[in-house]
Coordinates of C-alpha atoms and ligand atoms in Angstrom, one line a residue:
M1 CA 106.7 53.1 20.7
K2 CA 108.5 53.4 17.4
L3 CA 110.8 50.5 16.5
S4 CA 113.1 52.8 14.6
K5 CA 114.0 54.5 17.9
S6 CA 113.7 51.5 20.3
F7 CA 116.1 49.1 21.8
V8 CA 114.5 45.7 20.8
P9 CA 117.5 43.5 19.9
T10 CA 115.8 40.5 18.4
L11 CA 117.8 37.5 17.4
K12 CA 117.3 35.2 14.4
E13 CA 119.1 32.2 15.8
T14 CA 118.7 30.3 19.0
P15 CA 121.4 31.5 21.4
N16 CA 123.8 28.8 22.6
E17 CA 123.2 29.4 26.3
A18 CA 119.5 28.6 26.1
V19 CA 117.7 25.3 26.0
V20 CA 114.3 26.1 27.6
T21 CA 111.7 27.5 25.3
S22 CA 110.8 30.5 27.4
H23 CA 114.5 31.4 27.8
I24 CA 115.1 31.1 24.1
L25 CA 112.1 33.2 23.2
M26 CA 112.8 35.9 25.8
L27 CA 116.3 36.3 24.4
R28 CA 115.3 36.1 20.8
A29 CA 112.5 38.6 21.3
G30 CA 114.9 41.1 22.9
M31 CA 113.2 41.0 26.2
I32 CA 116.1 40.0 28.5
R33 CA 119.9 39.7 28.4
M34 CA 122.2 37.8 30.7
L35 CA 124.7 39.8 32.6
S36 CA 126.2 36.8 34.3
A37 CA 125.0 33.3 35.3
G38 CA 121.6 33.7 36.8
I39 CA 121.6 37.5 36.6
Y40 CA 119.4 39.1 33.9
S41 CA 118.7 42.6 32.6
F42 CA 115.1 43.2 31.6
L43 CA 115.0 45.3 28.4
P44 CA 112.2 47.7 27.6
L45 CA 109.8 45.1 26.0
G46 CA 110.3 42.5 28.7
Y47 CA 110.0 45.0 31.5
R48 CA 106.6 46.1 30.2
V49 CA 105.4 42.5 30.8
I50 CA 106.9 42.5 34.3
R51 CA 105.0 45.7 35.1
K52 CA 101.8 44.2 33.8
I53 CA 102.1 41.1 36.0
S54 CA 103.1 43.3 38.9
E55 CA 99.9 45.4 38.4
I56 CA 97.7 42.3 38.4
I57 CA 99.4 41.1 41.6
R58 CA 98.9 44.5 43.2
E59 CA 95.2 44.6 42.3
E60 CA 94.6 41.2 43.8
M61 CA 96.7 41.8 46.9
N62 CA 95.1 45.2 47.5
A63 CA 91.7 43.6 47.1
I64 CA 92.4 41.3 50.1
G65 CA 93.5 44.2 52.2
G66 CA 97.2 43.9 51.5
Q67 CA 99.4 47.0 52.2
E68 CA 102.3 47.5 49.9
F69 CA 105.8 47.9 51.5
H70 CA 109.3 48.1 50.2
F71 CA 111.7 46.4 52.6
P72 CA 115.4 46.7 52.2
G73 CA 117.4 44.0 50.3
L74 CA 120.5 44.7 52.3
N75 CA 120.1 43.3 55.8
P76 CA 122.2 43.2 58.9
K77 CA 123.4 39.7 59.3
E78 CA 122.6 39.7 63.0
I79 CA 118.9 39.5 62.3
W80 CA 119.4 36.4 60.2
E81 CA 121.6 34.8 62.9
Q82 CA 118.8 35.2 65.4
T83 CA 116.5 33.0 63.4
G84 CA 119.2 30.4 62.6
R85 CA 118.8 31.1 58.9
V86 CA 122.4 32.1 58.0
E87 CA 123.1 28.4 58.6
A88 CA 119.8 27.1 57.1
F89 CA 120.4 29.0 53.8
G90 CA 124.1 28.1 53.8
D91 CA 125.7 28.8 50.5
T92 CA 122.5 30.1 49.0
L93 CA 122.8 33.2 51.1
F94 CA 124.8 36.1 49.6
H95 CA 127.1 37.7 52.1
V96 CA 128.4 41.2 51.7
K97 CA 132.1 41.2 52.3
N98 CA 133.1 44.5 53.8
R99 CA 130.3 44.6 56.4
E100 CA 128.2 42.1 58.4
Y101 CA 125.4 42.2 55.9
V102 CA 123.5 39.7 53.8
L103 CA 121.4 40.2 50.7
A104 CA 117.9 39.1 51.6
P105 CA 116.7 35.9 49.9
T106 CA 113.2 36.4 51.4
H107 CA 111.8 38.7 54.1
E108 CA 110.3 36.9 57.1
E109 CA 113.1 38.2 59.3
I110 CA 112.6 41.8 58.3
V111 CA 108.8 41.6 58.6
A112 CA 109.1 40.1 62.1
S113 CA 111.6 42.8 63.2
T114 CA 109.4 45.5 61.9
A115 CA 106.4 44.0 63.7
K116 CA 108.4 43.7 66.9
N117 CA 109.0 47.4 67.1
H118 CA 105.5 48.5 66.1
I119 CA 102.8 46.0 66.8
Q120 CA 101.8 46.0 70.4
S121 CA 98.4 44.8 70.9
Y122 CA 95.8 42.4 69.4
K123 CA 94.1 45.6 68.3
D124 CA 96.9 46.2 65.8
L125 CA 96.2 42.8 64.2
P126 CA 95.5 41.3 61.7
Q127 CA 97.9 42.8 59.1
I128 CA 98.7 41.8 55.5
W129 CA 102.0 43.2 54.3
Y130 CA 103.4 42.7 50.9
Q131 CA 106.0 44.0 48.5
I132 CA 107.2 43.3 45.0
Q133 CA 110.9 43.4 45.4
T134 CA 114.3 41.9 44.4
K135 CA 115.5 38.8 46.1
Y136 CA 119.0 37.4 46.1
R137 CA 119.8 33.6 46.2
N138 CA 123.1 32.0 45.2
E139 CA 121.3 29.2 43.4
T140 CA 123.7 26.4 42.5
R141 CA 122.3 25.6 39.1
P142 CA 121.0 28.8 37.6
R143 CA 119.6 27.7 34.3
S144 CA 116.4 27.9 32.4
G145 CA 116.8 31.7 32.2
V146 CA 114.8 33.8 34.6
I147 CA 112.9 30.7 35.9
R148 CA 115.8 30.3 38.3
G149 CA 117.8 33.5 38.8
R150 CA 120.3 34.5 41.4
Q151 CA 118.6 37.8 41.6
F152 CA 114.8 37.8 40.9
L153 CA 111.7 39.7 41.6
M154 CA 109.3 38.2 44.1
K155 CA 105.9 39.3 45.4
D156 CA 106.2 38.3 49.0
A157 CA 103.4 38.8 51.4
Y158 CA 103.1 38.1 55.1
T159 CA 100.1 37.8 57.3
L160 CA 100.3 38.8 61.0
D161 CA 97.6 37.4 63.2
A162 CA 96.6 37.1 66.9
T163 CA 94.8 33.7 66.4
T164 CA 95.1 30.6 64.3
E165 CA 91.6 31.3 63.0
G166 CA 93.0 34.6 61.8
L167 CA 95.9 32.9 60.1
D168 CA 93.5 30.4 58.4
K169 CA 91.4 33.3 57.1
G170 CA 94.5 35.2 55.8
Y171 CA 95.7 32.0 54.2
M172 CA 92.4 31.4 52.4
L173 CA 92.4 35.0 51.2
H174 CA 95.8 34.4 49.6
D175 CA 94.7 31.1 48.1
Q176 CA 91.9 32.9 46.3
A177 CA 94.0 35.9 45.4
Y178 CA 96.6 33.6 43.8
R179 CA 94.0 31.8 41.8
N180 CA 92.7 35.1 40.5
I181 CA 96.2 36.3 39.7
F182 CA 97.1 33.2 37.7
D183 CA 93.7 33.1 36.0
K184 CA 94.1 36.8 35.0
C185 CA 97.5 36.1 33.6
G186 CA 96.1 33.3 31.5
I187 CA 98.2 30.5 33.0
D188 CA 97.0 27.0 33.2
Y189 CA 98.1 26.0 36.7
F190 CA 97.3 23.3 39.3
V191 CA 97.7 23.3 43.1
V192 CA 99.8 20.9 45.1
G193 CA 98.7 20.4 48.7
A194 CA 95.2 20.0 50.1
S195 CA 93.2 23.1 49.7
S196 CA 89.9 21.9 51.3
G197 CA 88.8 23.6 54.4
A198 CA 91.2 26.0 56.1
M199 CA 90.8 24.8 59.7
G200 CA 93.3 22.1 60.4
G201 CA 93.9 21.9 56.6
A202 CA 97.3 21.7 54.9
G203 CA 99.8 24.3 56.1
S204 CA 101.1 24.9 52.6
E205 CA 100.2 24.9 48.9
E206 CA 102.2 25.3 45.8
F207 CA 100.9 26.7 42.6
M208 CA 102.5 24.9 39.7
I209 CA 102.6 24.4 35.9
K210 CA 103.4 21.3 34.0
S211 CA 106.7 21.8 32.1
D212 CA 109.7 19.9 30.9
A213 CA 111.8 22.8 32.3
G214 CA 110.6 21.9 35.8
E215 CA 112.7 20.6 38.6
D216 CA 109.9 19.1 40.7
T217 CA 108.2 15.9 39.8
V218 CA 104.5 15.7 40.6
A219 CA 101.6 13.3 40.3
H220 CA 98.4 14.9 39.1
C221 CA 94.8 13.9 38.4
T222 CA 93.1 16.1 35.8
K223 CA 89.7 14.8 36.9
C224 CA 89.6 15.7 40.6
G225 CA 92.6 17.9 40.9
Y226 CA 94.6 15.6 43.2
A227 CA 98.2 16.8 43.0
A228 CA 101.2 15.9 45.1
N229 CA 104.9 16.0 44.8
L230 CA 106.2 12.6 43.8
E231 CA 108.0 12.4 47.1
V232 CA 104.8 12.1 48.9
A233 CA 102.2 11.1 46.2
I234 CA 100.1 8.0 46.7
S235 CA 98.0 6.0 44.3
K236 CA 95.6 3.1 44.3
I237 CA 97.5 0.1 43.1
D238 CA 97.1 -3.7 43.5
S239 CA 99.0 -5.5 46.1
K240 CA 100.3 -9.0 45.6
L241 CA 97.6 -11.4 46.6
R242 CA 98.3 -14.2 49.0
D243 CA 98.2 -17.6 47.3
D244 CA 96.0 -20.3 49.0
K245 CA 99.0 -22.5 49.5
S246 CA 102.5 -21.6 50.5
E247 CA 105.3 -23.5 48.8
E248 CA 108.5 -24.7 50.6
V249 CA 111.4 -22.3 50.6
K250 CA 113.9 -23.5 47.9
E251 CA 117.4 -22.3 47.1
I252 CA 118.1 -21.6 43.4
S253 CA 121.4 -21.1 41.8
T254 CA 121.2 -17.8 39.8
P255 CA 124.7 -17.1 38.5
N256 CA 125.3 -13.4 37.5
V257 CA 121.6 -12.6 38.1
K258 CA 121.4 -9.2 39.8
S259 CA 118.4 -7.1 38.9
I260 CA 114.7 -8.0 39.2
D261 CA 114.5 -8.0 35.4
E262 CA 117.4 -10.4 35.1
L263 CA 115.8 -12.7 37.7
C264 CA 112.4 -12.7 35.9
E265 CA 114.1 -13.5 32.6
F266 CA 116.2 -16.3 34.2
L267 CA 113.3 -17.9 36.1
K268 CA 110.6 -17.0 33.6
I269 CA 108.5 -15.4 36.3
D270 CA 106.7 -12.0 36.6
E271 CA 108.2 -9.1 38.6
T272 CA 105.2 -9.2 40.9
Q273 CA 106.5 -12.5 42.2
C274 CA 109.7 -10.9 43.4
A275 CA 110.6 -9.0 46.5
K276 CA 113.4 -6.5 45.9
S277 CA 115.7 -6.0 48.9
R278 CA 117.6 -2.8 49.7
V279 CA 119.6 -2.1 52.8
Y280 CA 119.6 1.4 54.3
I281 CA 121.4 2.8 57.4
A282 CA 119.0 4.7 59.6
D283 CA 120.5 6.3 62.6
E284 CA 123.6 4.1 62.2
K285 CA 121.5 0.9 62.3
P286 CA 120.8 -1.2 59.2
V287 CA 117.3 -1.7 57.9
L288 CA 116.3 -4.1 55.2
V289 CA 113.7 -2.6 52.9
L290 CA 111.5 -4.9 50.7
M291 CA 109.7 -3.6 47.6
L292 CA 107.4 -5.5 45.3
G293 CA 109.0 -6.2 41.9
N294 CA 110.6 -3.1 40.3
D295 CA 109.0 -0.6 42.6
E296 CA 111.6 2.0 43.7
V297 CA 112.2 3.0 47.3
N298 CA 111.0 6.5 47.9
E299 CA 113.6 7.8 50.3
V300 CA 111.5 10.8 51.4
K301 CA 108.8 8.4 52.6
L302 CA 111.5 6.3 54.2
Q303 CA 112.9 9.3 56.0
K304 CA 109.4 10.2 57.2
E305 CA 109.2 6.8 59.0
F306 CA 112.6 7.1 60.5
G307 CA 112.7 10.9 61.2
G308 CA 115.4 11.8 58.8
N309 CA 119.0 10.6 58.6
V310 CA 118.6 7.6 56.3
R311 CA 121.1 6.6 53.6
P312 CA 121.7 3.5 51.4
A313 CA 124.3 1.1 52.8
H314 CA 127.7 1.1 51.1
P315 CA 128.8 -2.0 49.2
E316 CA 131.3 -3.0 52.0
E317 CA 128.6 -2.6 54.6
L318 CA 126.3 -4.8 52.6
I319 CA 128.6 -7.8 52.7
E320 CA 129.2 -7.2 56.4
I321 CA 125.5 -6.9 57.2
T322 CA 124.0 -9.6 54.9
G323 CA 126.9 -11.7 53.8
A324 CA 126.1 -11.0 50.1
E325 CA 126.4 -8.3 47.5
A326 CA 123.6 -6.2 46.1
G327 CA 121.5 -8.4 43.9
S328 CA 121.6 -11.4 46.2
I329 CA 120.1 -9.9 49.4
G330 CA 116.9 -11.1 50.9
P331 CA 114.7 -11.2 54.0
V332 CA 114.9 -14.9 55.0
K333 CA 117.3 -15.4 58.0
Y334 CA 118.2 -11.7 57.7
Q335 CA 119.2 -10.5 61.2
G336 CA 117.8 -7.1 62.0
R337 CA 114.9 -4.8 61.3
I338 CA 112.9 -5.5 58.1
I339 CA 110.3 -3.1 56.7
A340 CA 108.3 -3.7 53.5
D341 CA 106.1 -1.7 51.2
N342 CA 102.4 -2.2 51.7
R343 CA 102.0 -3.9 48.4
L344 CA 103.9 -6.9 49.9
K345 CA 101.6 -7.2 52.9
D346 CA 101.5 -10.9 54.0
A347 CA 102.5 -12.1 50.5
N348 CA 103.7 -15.6 49.9
N349 CA 105.5 -17.6 47.2
L350 CA 107.9 -14.8 46.6
Y351 CA 111.4 -14.9 45.1
S352 CA 114.2 -12.9 46.7
G353 CA 117.9 -13.0 47.4
A354 CA 119.4 -15.7 49.5
N355 CA 122.0 -13.6 51.3
K356 CA 124.6 -15.6 49.4
N357 CA 126.1 -14.4 46.2
D358 CA 124.6 -15.9 43.1
F359 CA 121.7 -17.5 44.9
H360 CA 118.0 -16.7 45.3
L361 CA 115.3 -18.2 47.3
G362 CA 111.8 -19.1 46.0
G363 CA 108.7 -20.0 48.0
I364 CA 109.2 -17.2 50.5
D365 CA 106.2 -16.6 52.8
L366 CA 106.6 -13.3 54.5
K367 CA 104.2 -14.3 57.3
R368 CA 105.8 -17.7 57.9
D369 CA 109.5 -17.0 57.1
V370 CA 110.1 -13.4 58.1
K371 CA 109.4 -12.4 61.7
G372 CA 108.5 -8.9 62.9
I373 CA 108.2 -7.4 59.5
E374 CA 106.6 -3.9 59.4
Y375 CA 104.7 -2.4 56.5
F376 CA 104.6 1.1 55.2
D377 CA 103.9 3.0 52.0
L378 CA 107.4 3.3 50.7
R379 CA 107.1 3.5 46.9
F380 CA 107.0 6.1 44.1
V381 CA 103.8 6.5 42.2
S382 CA 104.1 6.2 38.4
S383 CA 102.0 7.4 35.5
G384 CA 98.9 5.5 34.8
E385 CA 98.3 4.3 38.3
R386 CA 94.9 5.2 39.8
C387 CA 94.2 8.5 41.7
P388 CA 93.7 7.8 45.4
N389 CA 90.6 10.1 45.4
C390 CA 88.7 9.4 42.2
N391 CA 90.3 6.4 40.5
N392 CA 91.1 8.3 37.4
K393 CA 94.5 7.7 35.8
L394 CA 97.3 9.8 37.4
D395 CA 99.8 11.6 35.3
V396 CA 103.4 12.0 36.5
F397 CA 105.4 14.9 35.1
T398 CA 107.9 17.6 35.9
A399 CA 106.6 21.0 37.0
I400 CA 107.6 24.5 37.9
E401 CA 106.5 26.3 41.0
L402 CA 105.0 29.7 40.4
G403 CA 103.9 30.5 43.9
H404 CA 103.8 29.2 47.4
I405 CA 101.5 29.9 50.3
F406 CA 102.5 28.8 53.7
K407 CA 101.3 28.9 57.3
L408 CA 104.5 29.8 59.1
G409 CA 103.2 29.9 62.7
T410 CA 105.5 31.6 65.3
K411 CA 109.0 30.5 64.3
Y412 CA 110.1 33.9 63.3
S413 CA 108.2 36.0 65.7
E414 CA 109.5 33.9 68.6
A415 CA 113.1 34.1 67.4
L416 CA 112.9 37.9 67.0
G417 CA 110.6 38.7 69.9
A418 CA 107.7 39.9 67.8
T419 CA 104.9 39.7 70.4
F420 CA 101.6 41.3 71.1
L421 CA 99.4 41.6 74.2
D422 CA 96.1 39.6 73.9
E423 CA 92.8 40.7 75.3
D424 CA 93.7 39.4 78.7
G425 CA 97.0 41.2 78.7
N426 CA 99.1 38.1 78.1
E427 CA 102.2 38.5 75.8
K428 CA 102.1 36.1 72.8
P429 CA 104.1 35.7 69.6
I430 CA 102.5 37.0 66.5
I431 CA 101.2 34.2 64.2
M432 CA 102.6 34.6 60.7
G433 CA 102.0 33.3 57.2
S434 CA 104.1 33.8 54.2
Y435 CA 103.1 33.9 50.5
G436 CA 105.4 34.2 47.5
I437 CA 105.1 34.5 43.7
G438 CA 108.1 34.7 41.4
V439 CA 107.2 37.6 39.0
E440 CA 109.7 36.8 36.2
R441 CA 108.8 33.1 36.6
V442 CA 105.2 33.9 35.9
M443 CA 106.3 35.6 32.7
A444 CA 108.5 32.7 31.7
C445 CA 105.8 30.2 32.5
Y446 CA 103.3 32.1 30.5
I447 CA 105.6 31.8 27.5
E448 CA 106.2 28.2 28.2
Q449 CA 102.5 27.7 27.7
H450 CA 101.8 30.1 24.9
N451 CA 104.2 29.9 21.9
D452 CA 104.5 28.3 18.5
E453 CA 107.3 27.7 16.1
N454 CA 107.3 31.4 15.1
G455 CA 107.5 32.9 18.6
I456 CA 105.5 34.1 21.6
I457 CA 101.7 34.4 21.6
W458 CA 100.7 37.1 24.1
N459 CA 97.2 37.5 25.5
K460 CA 95.6 40.9 25.9
T461 CA 96.5 41.1 29.5
L462 CA 100.2 40.5 29.6
T463 CA 101.3 41.7 26.1
P464 CA 103.9 44.4 26.1
F465 CA 101.8 46.2 23.4
Q466 CA 98.3 45.5 22.3
V467 CA 98.9 46.3 18.7
H468 CA 101.9 45.7 16.4
L469 CA 101.6 48.2 13.6
M470 CA 103.7 47.6 10.5
G471 CA 104.2 50.0 7.6
L472 CA 105.4 47.6 4.9
N473 CA 107.2 49.9 2.4
M474 CA 107.9 53.1 4.4
K475 CA 109.6 54.7 1.4
N476 CA 106.1 54.9 -0.2
E477 CA 104.7 58.2 1.1
D478 CA 101.1 56.9 1.2
V479 CA 102.1 54.0 3.3
A480 CA 104.2 56.1 5.6
N481 CA 101.6 58.8 6.1
T482 CA 98.7 56.4 6.6
S483 CA 100.8 54.3 9.1
D484 CA 101.8 57.5 11.0
S485 CA 98.2 58.6 11.3
I486 CA 97.0 55.2 12.4
Y487 CA 99.7 55.2 15.0
E488 CA 98.6 58.6 16.3
K489 CA 95.0 57.6 16.4
L490 CA 95.7 54.4 18.3
I491 CA 97.7 56.2 20.9
S492 CA 95.0 58.9 21.3
E493 CA 92.5 56.1 22.0
N494 CA 94.9 54.8 24.7
I495 CA 95.8 51.7 22.8
E496 CA 99.3 50.5 23.4
V497 CA 101.1 50.2 20.0
L498 CA 104.4 49.1 18.8
Y499 CA 105.0 50.7 15.5
D500 CA 107.4 49.1 13.0
D501 CA 108.2 52.3 11.1
R502 CA 111.7 51.2 10.0
I503 CA 112.5 52.3 6.4
D504 CA 115.1 49.7 5.6
A505 CA 113.5 46.5 6.9
Q506 CA 112.0 44.2 4.4
A507 CA 108.3 43.2 4.6
G508 CA 109.2 39.5 5.3
Y509 CA 111.5 40.5 8.1
K510 CA 108.8 42.6 9.7
F511 CA 106.3 39.8 9.5
K512 CA 108.7 37.3 11.1
E513 CA 109.6 39.7 13.8
A514 CA 106.0 40.6 14.6
D515 CA 105.2 36.8 15.0
L516 CA 108.3 36.4 17.2
L517 CA 107.4 39.3 19.5
G518 CA 103.8 38.0 19.6
M519 CA 101.5 41.0 20.2
P520 CA 97.9 39.8 19.9
I521 CA 96.8 42.1 17.0
Q522 CA 99.0 43.0 14.0
V523 CA 97.9 45.8 11.8
I524 CA 99.6 45.7 8.4
V525 CA 99.7 48.8 6.1
G526 CA 100.7 48.0 2.5
N527 CA 100.4 49.5 -0.9
K528 CA 97.9 47.2 -2.5
K529 CA 95.2 47.3 0.2
L530 CA 95.7 51.1 0.6
N531 CA 94.4 51.6 -2.9
E532 CA 91.1 50.2 -1.6
N533 CA 91.4 52.3 1.5
K534 CA 92.0 49.1 3.6
V535 CA 94.6 47.7 5.9
E536 CA 95.1 44.1 6.9
L537 CA 94.6 42.9 10.4
K538 CA 96.1 39.6 11.7
L539 CA 95.4 37.8 14.9
R540 CA 98.6 36.3 16.3
A541 CA 96.9 33.5 18.2
T542 CA 94.9 32.0 15.4
G543 CA 96.7 33.5 12.3
E544 CA 93.2 34.7 11.2
R545 CA 93.5 37.6 8.7
M546 CA 90.9 40.2 7.8
D547 CA 90.8 43.4 5.6
V548 CA 89.4 46.4 7.4
D549 CA 88.4 49.8 6.1
I550 CA 90.8 52.4 7.5
D551 CA 87.9 54.3 8.9
E552 CA 86.7 51.3 10.9
L553 CA 90.1 50.2 12.1
I554 CA 90.0 51.8 15.5
S555 CA 86.6 50.4 16.4
K556 CA 87.6 47.0 15.1
V557 CA 90.7 47.0 17.3
Q558 CA 88.8 48.2 20.3
E559 CA 86.2 45.4 19.7
L560 CA 89.0 42.8 19.5
L561 CA 90.6 44.1 22.7
K562 CA 87.4 44.0 24.7
Ligands
LIG1 P1 112.2 26.5 44.2 O1 111.8 25.2 44.8 O2 111.8 26.6 42.7 O3 113.6 26.9 44.4 P2 111.4 27.9 46.5 O4 110.6 26.9 47.2 O5 112.8 28.2 46.8 O6 111.3 27.6 44.9 P3 110.0 30.2 47.7 O7 111.1 30.4 48.6 O8 108.7 29.6 48.1 O9 110.6 29.3 46.4 O10 109.8 31.5 46.8 C1 108.5 31.9 46.3 C2 108.5 32.0 44.8 O11 109.6 32.7 44.3 C3 108.6 30.7 44.2 O12 107.3 30.1 44.1 C4 109.1 31.0 42.8 O13 108.0 31.4 41.9 C5 110.0 32.2 43.0 N1 111.4 31.8 43.0 C6 112.1 31.1 44.0 N2 113.4 31.0 43.7 C7 113.5 31.6 42.5 C8 114.6 31.8 41.6 N3 115.8 31.4 41.9 N4 114.4 32.5 40.5 C9 113.2 33.0 40.1 N5 112.1 32.8 40.9 C10 112.3 32.2 42.1
LIG2 MG1 114.6 27.5 46.2

């Protein structure tokens, strides 16, 4: 492709709308443009990468027996009502105004409807159906460029099985296909969710990358691969040890002392001598939650114990329930249910609120002074704590989800009547799995991981073009002719080449742009080297430069691309 005739609108400056590295670089490299919030056009250079990622996905999906479909994006709303997902998606679902249609945010419904009409017997199963197709979601915070779009390309796959063993098998095939896909793309990923043994194993796994642009927080162990969303992550951490002797409960005046840090400062004690108290309302009943020191209550873990519907008590409620304001609440003589984090199990000689404003109690023995206390894991893990599997230090960071594999079961087939007859002639719902990868997100995540201050650094697999050829002074006939003939030769050898043949652009500008666009091999044709019958070759990734005889250029490029 000749740059003189191409639409590659590069930008020198960082566009105002972008903060995330991949977003900035995709805009600056002329790969995408925003049409409206969360809606992007892919320009020729960017779309070449999308096609390459799609091809890698196709190869791996076809290798596990996937059949490529193209389901419609415009769906009758009725089908979505049958599964209850018009409600479940809520505002995220795009509705088409003039008809009872919705724009599909995913395709479980359409797959199940298709199966309903055409799968009859166990002999028709298993099936792996996939597509690479546009999805529509009215995301509330579309930011970070194509990482979270309102319209985006997803590879979505669905397994249809007669047995749970079949589902396990399909799931494991996708697990391996996903690893192959992300490896081939050159992405450094990790997997959240247990991946060991399919039978009875986890029902879902997320493939993620570490990134400041991420919206999920995860705990990860680089040694053994343990990874979990912070909402459910666990660690090995010391509990408070029970002292040999319990002191007497004593009331202490603590004027204006609210937080654990203030209490520690005031009493000259360590945070691990304190029990922090929080009141929650679970199913309209108050619960006092005790945490050791500054440990934060993990509301997802709390919700797990109570089956959902848990919220912090409002300030007015606090006074009514405990007689004190936040900062002075504690377990002794508290009327009602008390639960505590495992780190506090049977601890004594603790400090906590006195349920009286501006007073705390010391010498609390949870065994002696607090009846019926229940213990659970209720805390958030933090960086540096020990991995629950291998004792290595855990890292806590934000991450982006690239892909998701999920054992759905029969939810959609039951709702839509997608059944089959088993060997004994019994009618059963088809067992489904669903498997997604965000194609644009893969591209953005690759860029998040492969860039420097000058621009993008493509690998041989995803790069829009393998070679970036530059004729430096195209007014010079020698340079122009040699560059032209190198261009032709590269093309005849099936090497993808972007040719900067522009006459007016300065050498410095061409160099900068080549680094911004990031093709792996740059071939530079200039006056001086031509006199020795040589051109210069630069590797984008390392900055390494070499002079190559023009006659040997093609074989050198081929060798580098191997
Ligand atoms: P997220 O938690 O990031 O919103 P999700 O759980 O909604 O993701 P899925 O419904 O599992 O995502 O979709 C499968 C894949 O599609 C995701 O792993 C992600 O790569 C991609 N994806 C999801 N939402 C978007 C979006 N708004 N823009 C771009 N890609 C997306
Ligand atoms: Mg989502």
